[in-house]
Short mmCIF file of C-alpha atoms in Angstrom, two decimals:
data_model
loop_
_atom_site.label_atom_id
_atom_site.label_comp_id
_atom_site.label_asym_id
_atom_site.label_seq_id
_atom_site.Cartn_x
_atom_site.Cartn_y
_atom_site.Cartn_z
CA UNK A 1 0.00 0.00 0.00
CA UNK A 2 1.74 3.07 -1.15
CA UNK A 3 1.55 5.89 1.53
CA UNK A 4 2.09 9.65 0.23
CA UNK A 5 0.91 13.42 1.51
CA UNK A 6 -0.34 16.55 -0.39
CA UNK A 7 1.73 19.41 0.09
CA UNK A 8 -0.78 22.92 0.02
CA UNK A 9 0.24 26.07 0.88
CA UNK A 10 -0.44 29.78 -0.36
CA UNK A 11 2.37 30.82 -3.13
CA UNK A 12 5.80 31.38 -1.69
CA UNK A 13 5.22 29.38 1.74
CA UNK A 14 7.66 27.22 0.58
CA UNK A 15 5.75 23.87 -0.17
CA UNK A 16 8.81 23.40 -3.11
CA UNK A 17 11.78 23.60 -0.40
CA UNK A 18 9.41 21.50 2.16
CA UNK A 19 9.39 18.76 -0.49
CA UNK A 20 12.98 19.18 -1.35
CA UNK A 21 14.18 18.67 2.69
CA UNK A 22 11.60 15.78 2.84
CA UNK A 23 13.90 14.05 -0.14
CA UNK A 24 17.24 15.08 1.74
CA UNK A 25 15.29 13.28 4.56
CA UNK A 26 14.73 9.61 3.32
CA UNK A 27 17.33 9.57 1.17
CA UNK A 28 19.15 9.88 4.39
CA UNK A 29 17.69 7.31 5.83
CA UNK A 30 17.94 4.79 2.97
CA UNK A 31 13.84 4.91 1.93
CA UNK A 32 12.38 5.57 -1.04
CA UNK A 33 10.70 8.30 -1.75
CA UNK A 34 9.24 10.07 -5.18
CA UNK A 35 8.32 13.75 -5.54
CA UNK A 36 5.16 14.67 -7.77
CA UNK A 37 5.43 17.75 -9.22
CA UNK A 38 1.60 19.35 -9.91
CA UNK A 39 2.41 22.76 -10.42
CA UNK A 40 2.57 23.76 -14.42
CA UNK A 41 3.87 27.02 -13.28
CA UNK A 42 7.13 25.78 -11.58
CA UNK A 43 9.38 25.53 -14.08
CA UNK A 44 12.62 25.90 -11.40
CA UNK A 45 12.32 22.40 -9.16
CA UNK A 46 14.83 21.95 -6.31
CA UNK A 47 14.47 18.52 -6.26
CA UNK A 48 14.67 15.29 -8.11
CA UNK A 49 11.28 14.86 -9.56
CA UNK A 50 9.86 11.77 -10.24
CA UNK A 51 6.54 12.79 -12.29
CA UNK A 52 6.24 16.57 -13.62
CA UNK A 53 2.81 17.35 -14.79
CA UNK A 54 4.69 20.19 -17.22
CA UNK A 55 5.74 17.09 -18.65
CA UNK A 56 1.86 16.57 -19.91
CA UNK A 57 0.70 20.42 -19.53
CA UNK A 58 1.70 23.84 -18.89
CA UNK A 59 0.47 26.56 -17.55
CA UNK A 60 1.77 28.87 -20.23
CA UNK A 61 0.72 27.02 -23.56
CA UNK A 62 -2.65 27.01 -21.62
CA UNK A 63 -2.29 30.43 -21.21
CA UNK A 64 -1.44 30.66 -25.35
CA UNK A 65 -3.98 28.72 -26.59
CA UNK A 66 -6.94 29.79 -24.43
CA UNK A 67 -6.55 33.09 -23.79
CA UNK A 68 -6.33 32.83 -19.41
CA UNK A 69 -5.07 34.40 -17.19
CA UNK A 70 -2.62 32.57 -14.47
CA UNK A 71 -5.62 31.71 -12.07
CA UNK A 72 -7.40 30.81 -14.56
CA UNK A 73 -5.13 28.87 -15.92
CA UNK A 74 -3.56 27.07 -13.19
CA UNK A 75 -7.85 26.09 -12.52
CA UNK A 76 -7.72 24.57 -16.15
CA UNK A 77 -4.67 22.50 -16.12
CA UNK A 78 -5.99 20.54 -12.61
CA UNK A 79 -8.92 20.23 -14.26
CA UNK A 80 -7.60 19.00 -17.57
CA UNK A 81 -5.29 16.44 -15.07
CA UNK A 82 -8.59 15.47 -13.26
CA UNK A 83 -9.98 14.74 -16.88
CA UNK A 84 -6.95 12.46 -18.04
CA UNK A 85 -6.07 11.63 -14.42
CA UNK A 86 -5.32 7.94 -16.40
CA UNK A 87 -1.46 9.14 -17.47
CA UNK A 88 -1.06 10.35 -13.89
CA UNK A 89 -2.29 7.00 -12.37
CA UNK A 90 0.14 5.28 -14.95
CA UNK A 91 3.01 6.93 -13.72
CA UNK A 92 2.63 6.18 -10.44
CA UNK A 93 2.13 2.70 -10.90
CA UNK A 94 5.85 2.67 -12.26
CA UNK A 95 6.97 4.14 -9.20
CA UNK A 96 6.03 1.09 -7.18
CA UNK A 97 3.88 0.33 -3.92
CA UNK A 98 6.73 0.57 -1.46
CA UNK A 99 7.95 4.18 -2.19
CA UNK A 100 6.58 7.13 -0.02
CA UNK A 101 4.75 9.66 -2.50
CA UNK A 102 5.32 13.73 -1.82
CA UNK A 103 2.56 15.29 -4.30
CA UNK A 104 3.82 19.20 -4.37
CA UNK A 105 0.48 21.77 -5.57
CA UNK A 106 0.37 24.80 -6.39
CA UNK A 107 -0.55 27.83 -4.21
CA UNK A 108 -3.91 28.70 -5.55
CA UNK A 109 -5.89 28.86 -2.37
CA UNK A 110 -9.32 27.89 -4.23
CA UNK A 111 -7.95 24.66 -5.29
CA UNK A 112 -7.86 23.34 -1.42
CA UNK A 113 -10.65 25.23 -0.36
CA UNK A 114 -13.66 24.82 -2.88
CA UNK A 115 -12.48 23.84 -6.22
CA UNK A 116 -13.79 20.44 -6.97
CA UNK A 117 -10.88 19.30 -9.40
CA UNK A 118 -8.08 18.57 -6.58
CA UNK A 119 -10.76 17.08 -4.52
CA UNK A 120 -11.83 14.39 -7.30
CA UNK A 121 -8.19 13.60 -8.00
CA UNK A 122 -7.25 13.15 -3.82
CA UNK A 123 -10.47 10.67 -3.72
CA UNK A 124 -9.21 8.81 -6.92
CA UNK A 125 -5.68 7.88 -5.44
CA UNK A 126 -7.23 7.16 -2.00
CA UNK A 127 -9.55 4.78 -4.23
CA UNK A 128 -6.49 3.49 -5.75
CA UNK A 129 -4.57 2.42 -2.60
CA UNK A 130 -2.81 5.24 -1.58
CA UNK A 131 -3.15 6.77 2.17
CA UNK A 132 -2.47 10.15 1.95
CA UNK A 133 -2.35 13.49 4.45
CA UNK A 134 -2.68 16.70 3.61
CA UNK A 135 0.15 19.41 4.96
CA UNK A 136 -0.26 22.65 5.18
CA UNK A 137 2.40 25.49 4.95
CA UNK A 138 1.32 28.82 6.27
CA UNK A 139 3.54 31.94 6.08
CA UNK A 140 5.12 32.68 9.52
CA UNK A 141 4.03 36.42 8.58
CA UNK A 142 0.60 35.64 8.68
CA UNK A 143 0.75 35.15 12.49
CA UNK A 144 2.27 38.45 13.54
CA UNK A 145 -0.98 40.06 13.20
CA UNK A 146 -4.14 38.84 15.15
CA UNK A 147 -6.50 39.87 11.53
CA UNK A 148 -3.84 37.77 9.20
CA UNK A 149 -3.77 35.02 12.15
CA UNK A 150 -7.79 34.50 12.48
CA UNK A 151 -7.76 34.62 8.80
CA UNK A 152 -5.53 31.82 8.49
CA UNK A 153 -7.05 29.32 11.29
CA UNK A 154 -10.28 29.88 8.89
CA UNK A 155 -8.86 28.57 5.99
CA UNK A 156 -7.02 26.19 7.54
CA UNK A 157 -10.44 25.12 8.35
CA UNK A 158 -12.14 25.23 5.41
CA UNK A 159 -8.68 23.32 3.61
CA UNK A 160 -9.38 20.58 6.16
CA UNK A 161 -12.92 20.16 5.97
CA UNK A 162 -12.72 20.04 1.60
CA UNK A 163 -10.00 17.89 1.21
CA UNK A 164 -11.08 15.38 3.97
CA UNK A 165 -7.77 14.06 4.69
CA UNK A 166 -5.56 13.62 7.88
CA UNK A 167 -4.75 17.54 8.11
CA UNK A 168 -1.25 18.50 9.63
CA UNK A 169 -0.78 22.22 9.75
CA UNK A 170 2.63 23.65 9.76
CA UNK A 171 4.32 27.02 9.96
CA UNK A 172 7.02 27.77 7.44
CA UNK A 173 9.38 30.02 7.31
CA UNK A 174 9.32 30.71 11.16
CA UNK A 175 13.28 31.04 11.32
CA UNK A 176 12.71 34.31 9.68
CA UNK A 177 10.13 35.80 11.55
CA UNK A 178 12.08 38.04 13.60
CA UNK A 179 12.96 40.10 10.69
CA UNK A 180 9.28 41.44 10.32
CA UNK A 181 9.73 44.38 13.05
CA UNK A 182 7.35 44.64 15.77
CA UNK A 183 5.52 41.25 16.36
CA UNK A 184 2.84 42.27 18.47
CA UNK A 185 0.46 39.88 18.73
CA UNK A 186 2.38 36.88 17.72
CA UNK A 187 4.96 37.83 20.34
CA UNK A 188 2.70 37.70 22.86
CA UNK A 189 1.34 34.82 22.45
CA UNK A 190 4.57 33.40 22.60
CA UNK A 191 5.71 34.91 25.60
CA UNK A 192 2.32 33.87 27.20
CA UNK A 193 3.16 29.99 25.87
CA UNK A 194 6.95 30.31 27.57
CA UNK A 195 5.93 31.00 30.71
CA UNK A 196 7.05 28.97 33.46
CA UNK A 197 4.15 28.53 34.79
CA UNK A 198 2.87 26.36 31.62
CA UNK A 199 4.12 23.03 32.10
CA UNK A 200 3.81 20.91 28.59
CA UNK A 201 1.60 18.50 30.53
CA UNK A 202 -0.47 21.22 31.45
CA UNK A 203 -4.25 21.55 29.61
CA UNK A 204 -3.04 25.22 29.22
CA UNK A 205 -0.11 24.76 27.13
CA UNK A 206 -1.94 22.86 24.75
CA UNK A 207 -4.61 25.67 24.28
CA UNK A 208 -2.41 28.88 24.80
CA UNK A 209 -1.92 29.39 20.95
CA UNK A 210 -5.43 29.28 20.06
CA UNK A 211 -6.34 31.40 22.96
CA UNK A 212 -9.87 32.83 21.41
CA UNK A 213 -10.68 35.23 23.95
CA UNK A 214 -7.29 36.76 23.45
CA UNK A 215 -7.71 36.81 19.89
CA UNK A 216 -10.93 38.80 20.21
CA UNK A 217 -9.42 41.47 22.63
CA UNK A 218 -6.29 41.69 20.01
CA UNK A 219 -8.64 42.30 17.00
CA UNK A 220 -11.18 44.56 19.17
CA UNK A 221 -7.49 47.02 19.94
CA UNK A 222 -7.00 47.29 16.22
CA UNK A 223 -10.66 46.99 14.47
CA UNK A 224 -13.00 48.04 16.96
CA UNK A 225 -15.96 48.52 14.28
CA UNK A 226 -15.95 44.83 13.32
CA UNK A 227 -16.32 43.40 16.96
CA UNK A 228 -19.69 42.11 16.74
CA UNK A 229 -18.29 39.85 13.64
CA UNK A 230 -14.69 39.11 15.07
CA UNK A 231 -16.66 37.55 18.26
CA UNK A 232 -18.99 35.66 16.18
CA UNK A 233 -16.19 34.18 14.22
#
């Protein structure tokens, strides 16, 4: 039974280099592993790709021929895959059942959200024998503001609940996130998780990131007007 995960992520939160350092990784350890390329739009891969879908489409003759724009585009070539997902299901099939499968997608955020097309090809390999999970890279500068943050968390959400796949959300680029100035409210929170008071066996630890009631005060000191909707979310 071939196992595998779906690397999502917004553009630029670095679901290319995530893929790359998971090859480093079992090729350090001696296991197989294949990267699937399913971005017609990366043209510049770090790592060794097994399957390219640029191979089969890209997003530019797409672009050429039909007249799109890149969203619109990068919608028609999953689509067109989900179509003919027959020469991806070949290609895999060459790869073998033992090796572990990294599938790296582009960053439309529609595509993991509420676009039917990924969805139909996820169920189709689960239906095939693959057991898949879904990560998801989020921008460490997304958390430095308590507006970005709650943003975030709700389409983390949404992500989970469409793809309906073991969901592991994980926060790139966070070795960085110094150099963005004044944290604020990310800064915080992280002061209020290193406390010594929280031990890690403590319910609060656990909870102190997603503290909601914090969250509320935080947006109600910067966007007063929208209270009423930032406590019903």
């Amino acid at each position: 039974i071939p196992f595998g995960e779906i690397v999502v992520g917004s553009p630029g939160s670095g679901k290319s280099t995530y893929a790359y350092g998971k090859h480093q990784l079992f090729t350090a350890l001696s296991r197989p592993i294949s990267i699937v390329n399913l971005d017609p739009a990366n043209d510049s891969l770090p790592y060794p790709c097994a399957i390219d879908i640029s191979s089969f489409i890209t997003l530019k003759e797409v672009m050429d021929i039909h007249g799109l724009g890149p969203n619109g585009a990068m919608l028609y070539c999953i689509e067109y895959l989900d179509e003919n997902y027959d020469w991806l299901e070949e290609r895999l099939r060459e790869l073998g059942p033992e090796v572990y499968v990294v599938f790296d997608l582009p960053g439309q955020v529609e595509l993991s959200t509420n676009h039917e097309s990924l969805k139909r090809i996820i169920q189709k390999l689960t239906k095939s024998g693959f057991r898949l999970a879904a990560i998801h890279l989020c921008d460490s500068l997304d958390v430095t503001d308590a507006s970005k943050y709650t943003s975030v968390l709700i389409l983390l959400l949404r992500a989970t609940l469409h793809l309906e796949l073991p969901h592991i959300n994980v926060l790139a680029t966070i070795g960085v996130v110094t150099q963005y100035g004044d944290l604020g409210h990310y800064q915080q929170i992280m002061e209020h998780i290193s406390d010594a008071s929280l031990k890690q066996n403590s319910p609060d630890y656990c909870t102190a990131a997603q503290d909601l009631p914090y969250l509320d005060h935080a947006l109600y000191s910067s966007l007063p007007r929208f209270a009423g909707l930032n406590k019903a979310i």
